[in-house]
Coordinates of C-alpha atoms in Angstrom, one line a residue:
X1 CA -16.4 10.8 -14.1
X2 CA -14.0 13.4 -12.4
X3 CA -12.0 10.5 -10.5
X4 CA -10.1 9.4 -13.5
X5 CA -8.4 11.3 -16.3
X6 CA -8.6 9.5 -19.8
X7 CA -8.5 12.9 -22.2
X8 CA -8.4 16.2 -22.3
X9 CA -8.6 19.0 -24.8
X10 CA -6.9 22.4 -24.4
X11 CA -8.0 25.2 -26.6
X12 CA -6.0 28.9 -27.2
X13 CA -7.6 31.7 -29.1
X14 CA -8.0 35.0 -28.9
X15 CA -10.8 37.3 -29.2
X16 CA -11.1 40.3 -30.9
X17 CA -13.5 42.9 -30.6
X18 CA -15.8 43.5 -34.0
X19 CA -16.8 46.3 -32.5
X20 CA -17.8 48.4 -29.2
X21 CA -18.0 45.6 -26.5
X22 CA -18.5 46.3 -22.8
X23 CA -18.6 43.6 -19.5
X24 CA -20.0 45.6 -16.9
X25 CA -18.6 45.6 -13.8
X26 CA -22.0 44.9 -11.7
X27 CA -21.1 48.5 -9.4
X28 CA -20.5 52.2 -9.5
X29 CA -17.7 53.9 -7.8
X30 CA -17.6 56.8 -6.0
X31 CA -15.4 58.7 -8.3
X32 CA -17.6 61.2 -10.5
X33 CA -15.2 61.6 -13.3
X34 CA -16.1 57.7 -14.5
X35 CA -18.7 56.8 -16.6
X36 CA -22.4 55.3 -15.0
X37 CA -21.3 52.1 -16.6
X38 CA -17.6 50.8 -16.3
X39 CA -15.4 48.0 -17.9
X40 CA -14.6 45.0 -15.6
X41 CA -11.0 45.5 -14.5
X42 CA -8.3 43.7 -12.5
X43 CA -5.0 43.7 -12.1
X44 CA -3.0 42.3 -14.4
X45 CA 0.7 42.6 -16.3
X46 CA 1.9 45.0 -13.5
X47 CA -1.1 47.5 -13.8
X48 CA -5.2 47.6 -13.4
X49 CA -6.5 46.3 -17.0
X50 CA -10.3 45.6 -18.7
X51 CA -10.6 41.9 -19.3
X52 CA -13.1 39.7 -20.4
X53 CA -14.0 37.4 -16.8
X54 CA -14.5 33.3 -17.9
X55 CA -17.5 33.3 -16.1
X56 CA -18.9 35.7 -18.8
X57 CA -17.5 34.1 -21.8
X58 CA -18.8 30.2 -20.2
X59 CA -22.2 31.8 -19.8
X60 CA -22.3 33.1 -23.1
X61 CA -21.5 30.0 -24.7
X62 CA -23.4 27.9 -22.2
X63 CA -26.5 29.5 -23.6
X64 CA -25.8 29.5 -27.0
X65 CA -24.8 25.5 -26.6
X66 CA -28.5 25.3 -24.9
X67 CA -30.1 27.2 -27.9
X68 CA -28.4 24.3 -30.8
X69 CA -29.3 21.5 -28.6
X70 CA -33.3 22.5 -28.5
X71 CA -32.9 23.4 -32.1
X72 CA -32.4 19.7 -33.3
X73 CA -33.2 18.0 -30.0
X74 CA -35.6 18.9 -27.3
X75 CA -35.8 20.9 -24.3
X76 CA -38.3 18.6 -22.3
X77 CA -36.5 16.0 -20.3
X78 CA -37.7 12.7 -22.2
X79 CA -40.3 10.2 -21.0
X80 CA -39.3 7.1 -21.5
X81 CA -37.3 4.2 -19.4
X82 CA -33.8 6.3 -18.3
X83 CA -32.5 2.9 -18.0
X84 CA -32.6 2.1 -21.1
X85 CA -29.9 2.5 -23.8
X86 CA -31.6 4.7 -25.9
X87 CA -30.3 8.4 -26.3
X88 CA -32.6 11.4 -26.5
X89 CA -31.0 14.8 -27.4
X90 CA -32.0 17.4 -25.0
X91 CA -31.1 20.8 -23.1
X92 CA -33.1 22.2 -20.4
X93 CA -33.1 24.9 -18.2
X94 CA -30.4 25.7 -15.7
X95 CA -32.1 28.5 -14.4
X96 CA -35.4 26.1 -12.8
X97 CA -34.1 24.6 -10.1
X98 CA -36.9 22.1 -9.8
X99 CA -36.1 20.8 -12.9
X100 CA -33.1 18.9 -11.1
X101 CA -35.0 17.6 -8.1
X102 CA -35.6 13.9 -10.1
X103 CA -31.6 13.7 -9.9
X104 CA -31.1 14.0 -6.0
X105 CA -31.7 10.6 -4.8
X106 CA -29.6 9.1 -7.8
X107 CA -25.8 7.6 -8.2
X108 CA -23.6 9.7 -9.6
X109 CA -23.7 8.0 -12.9
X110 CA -26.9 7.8 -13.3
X111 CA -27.2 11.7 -12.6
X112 CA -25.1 12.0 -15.5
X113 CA -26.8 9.6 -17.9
X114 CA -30.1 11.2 -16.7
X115 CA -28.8 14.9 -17.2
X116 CA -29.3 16.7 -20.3
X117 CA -26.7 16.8 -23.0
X118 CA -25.4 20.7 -21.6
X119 CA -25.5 19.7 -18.2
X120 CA -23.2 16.8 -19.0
X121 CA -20.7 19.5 -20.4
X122 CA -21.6 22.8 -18.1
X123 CA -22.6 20.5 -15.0
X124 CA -25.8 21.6 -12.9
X125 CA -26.6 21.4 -8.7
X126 CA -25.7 17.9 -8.6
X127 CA -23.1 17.2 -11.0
X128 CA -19.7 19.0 -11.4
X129 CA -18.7 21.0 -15.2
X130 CA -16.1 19.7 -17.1
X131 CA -15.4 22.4 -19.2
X132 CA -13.7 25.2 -18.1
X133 CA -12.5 29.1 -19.3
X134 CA -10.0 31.1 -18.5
X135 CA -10.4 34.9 -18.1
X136 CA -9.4 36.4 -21.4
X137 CA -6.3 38.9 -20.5
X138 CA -5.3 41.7 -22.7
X139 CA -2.3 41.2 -25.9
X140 CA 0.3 43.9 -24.2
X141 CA 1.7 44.0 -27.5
X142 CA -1.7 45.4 -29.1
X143 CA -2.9 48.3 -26.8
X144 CA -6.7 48.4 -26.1
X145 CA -8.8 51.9 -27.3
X146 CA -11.4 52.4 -24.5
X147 CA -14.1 55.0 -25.4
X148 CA -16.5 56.8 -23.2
X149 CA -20.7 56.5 -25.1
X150 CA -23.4 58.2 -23.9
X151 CA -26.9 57.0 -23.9
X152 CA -30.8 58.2 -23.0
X153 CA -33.4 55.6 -21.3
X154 CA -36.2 55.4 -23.3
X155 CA -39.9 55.5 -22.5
X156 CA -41.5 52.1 -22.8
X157 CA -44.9 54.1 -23.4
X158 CA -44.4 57.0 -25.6
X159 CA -41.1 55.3 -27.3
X160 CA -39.3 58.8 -26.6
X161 CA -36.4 59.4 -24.7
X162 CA -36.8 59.9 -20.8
X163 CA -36.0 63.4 -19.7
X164 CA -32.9 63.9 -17.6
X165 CA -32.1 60.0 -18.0
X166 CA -28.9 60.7 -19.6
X167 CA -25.9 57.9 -18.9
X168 CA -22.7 56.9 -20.3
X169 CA -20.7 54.0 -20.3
X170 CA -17.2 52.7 -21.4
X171 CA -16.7 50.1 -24.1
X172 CA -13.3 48.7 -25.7
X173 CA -13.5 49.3 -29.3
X174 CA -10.0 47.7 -30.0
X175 CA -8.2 44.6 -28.8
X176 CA -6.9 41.2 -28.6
X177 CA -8.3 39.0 -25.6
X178 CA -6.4 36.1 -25.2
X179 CA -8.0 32.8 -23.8
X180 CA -8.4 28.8 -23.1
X181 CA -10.9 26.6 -22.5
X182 CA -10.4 23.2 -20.7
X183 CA -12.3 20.5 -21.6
X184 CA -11.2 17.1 -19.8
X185 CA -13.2 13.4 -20.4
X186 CA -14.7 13.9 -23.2
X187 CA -16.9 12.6 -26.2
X188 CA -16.4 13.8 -29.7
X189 CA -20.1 15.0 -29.8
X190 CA -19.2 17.1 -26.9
X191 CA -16.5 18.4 -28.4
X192 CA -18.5 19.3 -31.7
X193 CA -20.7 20.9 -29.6
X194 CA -18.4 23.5 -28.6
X195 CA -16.9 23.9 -32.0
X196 CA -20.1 24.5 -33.4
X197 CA -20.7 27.6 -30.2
X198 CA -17.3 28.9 -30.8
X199 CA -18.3 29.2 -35.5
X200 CA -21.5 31.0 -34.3
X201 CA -19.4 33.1 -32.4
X202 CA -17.0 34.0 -34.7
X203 CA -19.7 34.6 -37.3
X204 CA -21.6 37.0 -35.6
X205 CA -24.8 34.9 -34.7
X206 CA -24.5 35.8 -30.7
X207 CA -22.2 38.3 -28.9
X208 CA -20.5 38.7 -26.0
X209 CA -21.8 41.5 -22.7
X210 CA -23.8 44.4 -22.5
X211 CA -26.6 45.7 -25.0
X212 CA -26.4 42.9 -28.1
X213 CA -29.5 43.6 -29.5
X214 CA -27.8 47.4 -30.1
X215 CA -24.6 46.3 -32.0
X216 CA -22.6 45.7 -29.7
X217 CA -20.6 42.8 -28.4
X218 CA -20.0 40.9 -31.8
X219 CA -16.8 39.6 -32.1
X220 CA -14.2 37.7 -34.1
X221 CA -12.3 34.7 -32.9
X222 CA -8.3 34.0 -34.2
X223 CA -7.1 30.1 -33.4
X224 CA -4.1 29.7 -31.5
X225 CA -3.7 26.0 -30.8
X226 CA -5.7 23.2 -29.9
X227 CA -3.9 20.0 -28.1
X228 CA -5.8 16.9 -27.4
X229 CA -4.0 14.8 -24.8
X230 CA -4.7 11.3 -23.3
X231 CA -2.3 11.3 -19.8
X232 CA -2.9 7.6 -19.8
X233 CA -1.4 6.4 -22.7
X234 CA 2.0 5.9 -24.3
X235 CA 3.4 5.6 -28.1
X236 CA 5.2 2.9 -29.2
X237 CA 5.8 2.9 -32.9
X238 CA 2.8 4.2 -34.7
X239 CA 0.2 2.9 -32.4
X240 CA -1.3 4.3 -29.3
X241 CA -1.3 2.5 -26.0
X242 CA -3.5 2.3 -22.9
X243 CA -1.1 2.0 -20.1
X244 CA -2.0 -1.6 -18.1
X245 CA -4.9 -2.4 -20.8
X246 CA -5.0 -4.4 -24.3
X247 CA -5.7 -1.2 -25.8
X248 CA -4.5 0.0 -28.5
X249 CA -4.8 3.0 -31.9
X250 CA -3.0 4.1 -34.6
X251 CA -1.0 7.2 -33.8
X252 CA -3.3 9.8 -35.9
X253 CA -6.6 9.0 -34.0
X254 CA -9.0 11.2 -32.1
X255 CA -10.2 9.2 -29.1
X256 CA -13.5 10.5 -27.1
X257 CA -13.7 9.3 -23.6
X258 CA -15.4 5.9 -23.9
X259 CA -12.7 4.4 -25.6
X260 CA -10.9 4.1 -22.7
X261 CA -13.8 2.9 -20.7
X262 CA -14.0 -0.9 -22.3
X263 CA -16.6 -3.0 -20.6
X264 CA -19.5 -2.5 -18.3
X265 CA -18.2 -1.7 -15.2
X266 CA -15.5 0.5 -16.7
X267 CA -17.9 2.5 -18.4
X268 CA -21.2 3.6 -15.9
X269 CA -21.5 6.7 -17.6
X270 CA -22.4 5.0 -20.9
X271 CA -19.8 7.0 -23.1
X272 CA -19.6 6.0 -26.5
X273 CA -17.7 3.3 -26.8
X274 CA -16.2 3.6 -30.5
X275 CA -16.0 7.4 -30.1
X276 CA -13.0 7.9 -32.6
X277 CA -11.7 9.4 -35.8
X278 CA -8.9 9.6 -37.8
X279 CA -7.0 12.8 -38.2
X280 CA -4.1 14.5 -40.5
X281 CA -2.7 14.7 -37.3
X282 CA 0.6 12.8 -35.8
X283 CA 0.7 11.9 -32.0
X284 CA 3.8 12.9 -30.0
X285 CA 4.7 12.3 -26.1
X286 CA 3.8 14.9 -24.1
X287 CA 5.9 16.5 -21.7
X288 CA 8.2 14.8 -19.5
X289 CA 7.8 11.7 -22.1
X290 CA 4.6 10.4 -20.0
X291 CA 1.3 10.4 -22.1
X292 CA 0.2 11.3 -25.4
X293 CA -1.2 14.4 -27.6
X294 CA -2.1 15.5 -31.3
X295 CA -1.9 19.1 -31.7
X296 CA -3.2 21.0 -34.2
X297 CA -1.9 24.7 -34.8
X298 CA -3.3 27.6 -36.3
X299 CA -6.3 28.4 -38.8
X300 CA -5.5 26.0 -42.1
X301 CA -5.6 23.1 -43.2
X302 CA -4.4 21.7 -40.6
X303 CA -5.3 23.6 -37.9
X304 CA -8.1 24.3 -34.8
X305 CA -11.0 24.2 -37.6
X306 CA -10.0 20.9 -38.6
X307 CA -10.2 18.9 -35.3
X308 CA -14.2 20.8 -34.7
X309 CA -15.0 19.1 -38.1
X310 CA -14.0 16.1 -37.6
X311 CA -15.6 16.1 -33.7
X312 CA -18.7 17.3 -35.3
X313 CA -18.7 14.1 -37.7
X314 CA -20.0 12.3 -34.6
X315 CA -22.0 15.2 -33.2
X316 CA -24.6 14.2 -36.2
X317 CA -24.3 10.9 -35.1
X318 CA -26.5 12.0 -31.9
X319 CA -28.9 13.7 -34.2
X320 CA -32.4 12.0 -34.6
X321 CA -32.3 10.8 -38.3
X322 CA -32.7 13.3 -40.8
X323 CA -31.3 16.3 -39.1
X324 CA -27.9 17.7 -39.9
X325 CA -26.2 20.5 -38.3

C-alpha cells in the first residue's frame, strides 16, 4: 500500500523536558574533560546542538503502542483461517525474528493483512513503516540548560555502591524539542492508536532515553498543528471529491484510508471501508489548489486533542466487545 497516496496526516509538537532527560550517544570521546555519558549531538542552526534522534522517539512509542495493543488484544499471532474476514487485535514481538518467517512466501497484501496491528503501522522485515519521525531540533528561541550528574554502580549482591565505580553523565534539564510525525495511508484506528501513545506520554506513564525507572526521561508534550490531507481529492462546494471516481463527502469529514479503496480489487489490504467521521473541522485546498486538508491548530477545542478523539471513536471499534480504552 506504498504505491498509491490516498491520505496522510502530519503532526507538529514539541517536547518539553519534565525533568533531567539524557539520549546517550552510544560512544565516549577521547576528550577527558566530558562526562562518561554524553548527550547525542549534531549539527544544527549553525553550531553542534543536543537533539532528540527520531529513531529514539519512534522506538519509544513503538513499544508503548505494542504494550496497549496486548493490553486489550493479544500478543500471540491468532489461530484461525487468515483468509477470513474476521479481525483479531494483536501485537507481537519485533525483536524475534522467527516470528515473521510465516510472512516470506506471501503477497504483499496478504503480509499486511497477516501482520499484526503494530507491524501494520511500524512495518517489520517484510513490510515497509508508514509512520515516520523527525529528529526533534532545539527552540533557538528557548536556550537549553545542560547539567553534568554524577552516579555510583551498585552491587547487585550486597545492594551497596561499587568502590571506585564513580561516573557522570550529561542530561538537559530545560528545553523545547520541536518535532513531526508522518503518518500516510491510514485508518482511523491507526490513527487513535498513536493519539492514545502520544496522552500516555504527555502524562507521564512512559518516558523518553536513559535511566526511566530513576526519574528521569518524563516529559510534557505542547500541540502545534495537526493537518490531515487527501492529495487525491478536490472540493467543490461543501463536498469532497475523489478525483476520476463517484466518490464523494461532506467537506468536514475525517476519511481513513479504505474510503478511497471502493471495491475488491481496489482494496487488497482489507482497510475499512466506512472508516470516517465527522469533524468541527472545515476542509480547504491545499497548496497549489491540488488536493484537500482539515487542519486543526493548537490545544482547544478545536485543536490536535480533538482529531485523536474522534480517531479513537473507531479505535474501540477494533476492540473485542466489552473493552474500552
Amino acid at each position: 500500500m506504498h504505491k498509491l497516496l490516498v491520505n496522510h496526516c502530519t503532526i507538529d509538537f514539541s517536547i518539553i523536558p519534565v525533568g533531567p532527560i539524557l539520549i546517550k550517544s552510544g560512544k565516549e570521546g577521547a576528550d577527558p574533560t566530558k562526562p562518561n555519558m554524553e548527550f547525542v549531538e549534531t549539527y544544527h542552526a549553525g553550531g553542534h546542538s543536543v537533539y532528540l534522534p527520531g529513531s529514539s522517539l519512534k522506538g519509544a512509542i513503538r513499544a508503548h503502542a505494542e504494550r496497549i495493543v496486548r493490553t486489550v488484544g493479544s500478543d500471540k499471532r491468532p489461530t484461525s483461517d487468515p483468509k477470513s474476514d474476521k479481525f483479531e487485535l494483536w501485537a507481537d514481538d519485533p525483536l524475534k525474528n522467527e516470528n515473521y518467517e510465516y510472512l516470506k512466501k506471501l503477497a504483499p497484501a496478504e503480509i499486511y493483512q497477516q501482520s499484526s496491528f503494530t507491524d501494520q503501522i511500524f512495518g517489520n522485515t517484510n513490510i515497509a513503516s508508514r509512520l515516520r519521525i523527525q529528529d526533534a531540533y532545539p527552540d533557538t528561541t528557548k536556550p537549553l540548560r545542560i547539567e553534568e550528574r554524577n552516579g555510583v554502580a551498585i552491587d547487585r549482591v550486597f545492594g551497596s555502591a561499587v568502590r571506585g565505580a564513580l561516573f557522570n553523565y550529561e542530561v538537559c534539564t530545560f528545553g523545547d524539542f520541536r518535532t513531526k510525525i508522518h503518518l500516510k495511508n491510514f485508518s482511523l484506528a491507526q490513527l487513535g492508536l498513536i493519539g492514545l501513545v502520544l496522552r500516555d506520554l504527555n502524562d507521564g506513564w512512559f518516558g523518553l532515553g536513559f535511566a526511566k525507572s530513576r526519574g528521569m526521561g518524563t516529559v510534557e508534550l505542547q500541540y502545534h498543528s495537526a493537518v490531515v490531507q487527501y492529495p487525491g481529492c478536490e472540493l467543490r462546494g461543501d463536498k469532497i471529491y475523489a478525483i476520476g471516481k463517484e466518490l464523494n463527502w461532506p467537506n468536514t469529514y475525517l476519511l481513513g484510508a479504505g474510503v478511497f479503496l471502493q471495491g475488491k480489487e481496489a482494496n487488497p489490504y482489507k482497510f475499512p471501508v466506512d472508516d470516517k467521521q465527522d469533524t468541527i473541522i472545515t476542509a480547504e485546498e491545499m497548496s497549489y489548489g491540488f488536493g484537500v486538508q482539515l487542519t486543526w491548530k493548537g490545544e482547544d477545542e478545536r485543536g490536535v486533542p480533538d482529531l485523536f478523539e474522534r480517531a479513537v471513536r473507531q479505535w474501540r471499534e477494533l476492540l473485542p466487545k466489552g473493552v474500552g480504552a
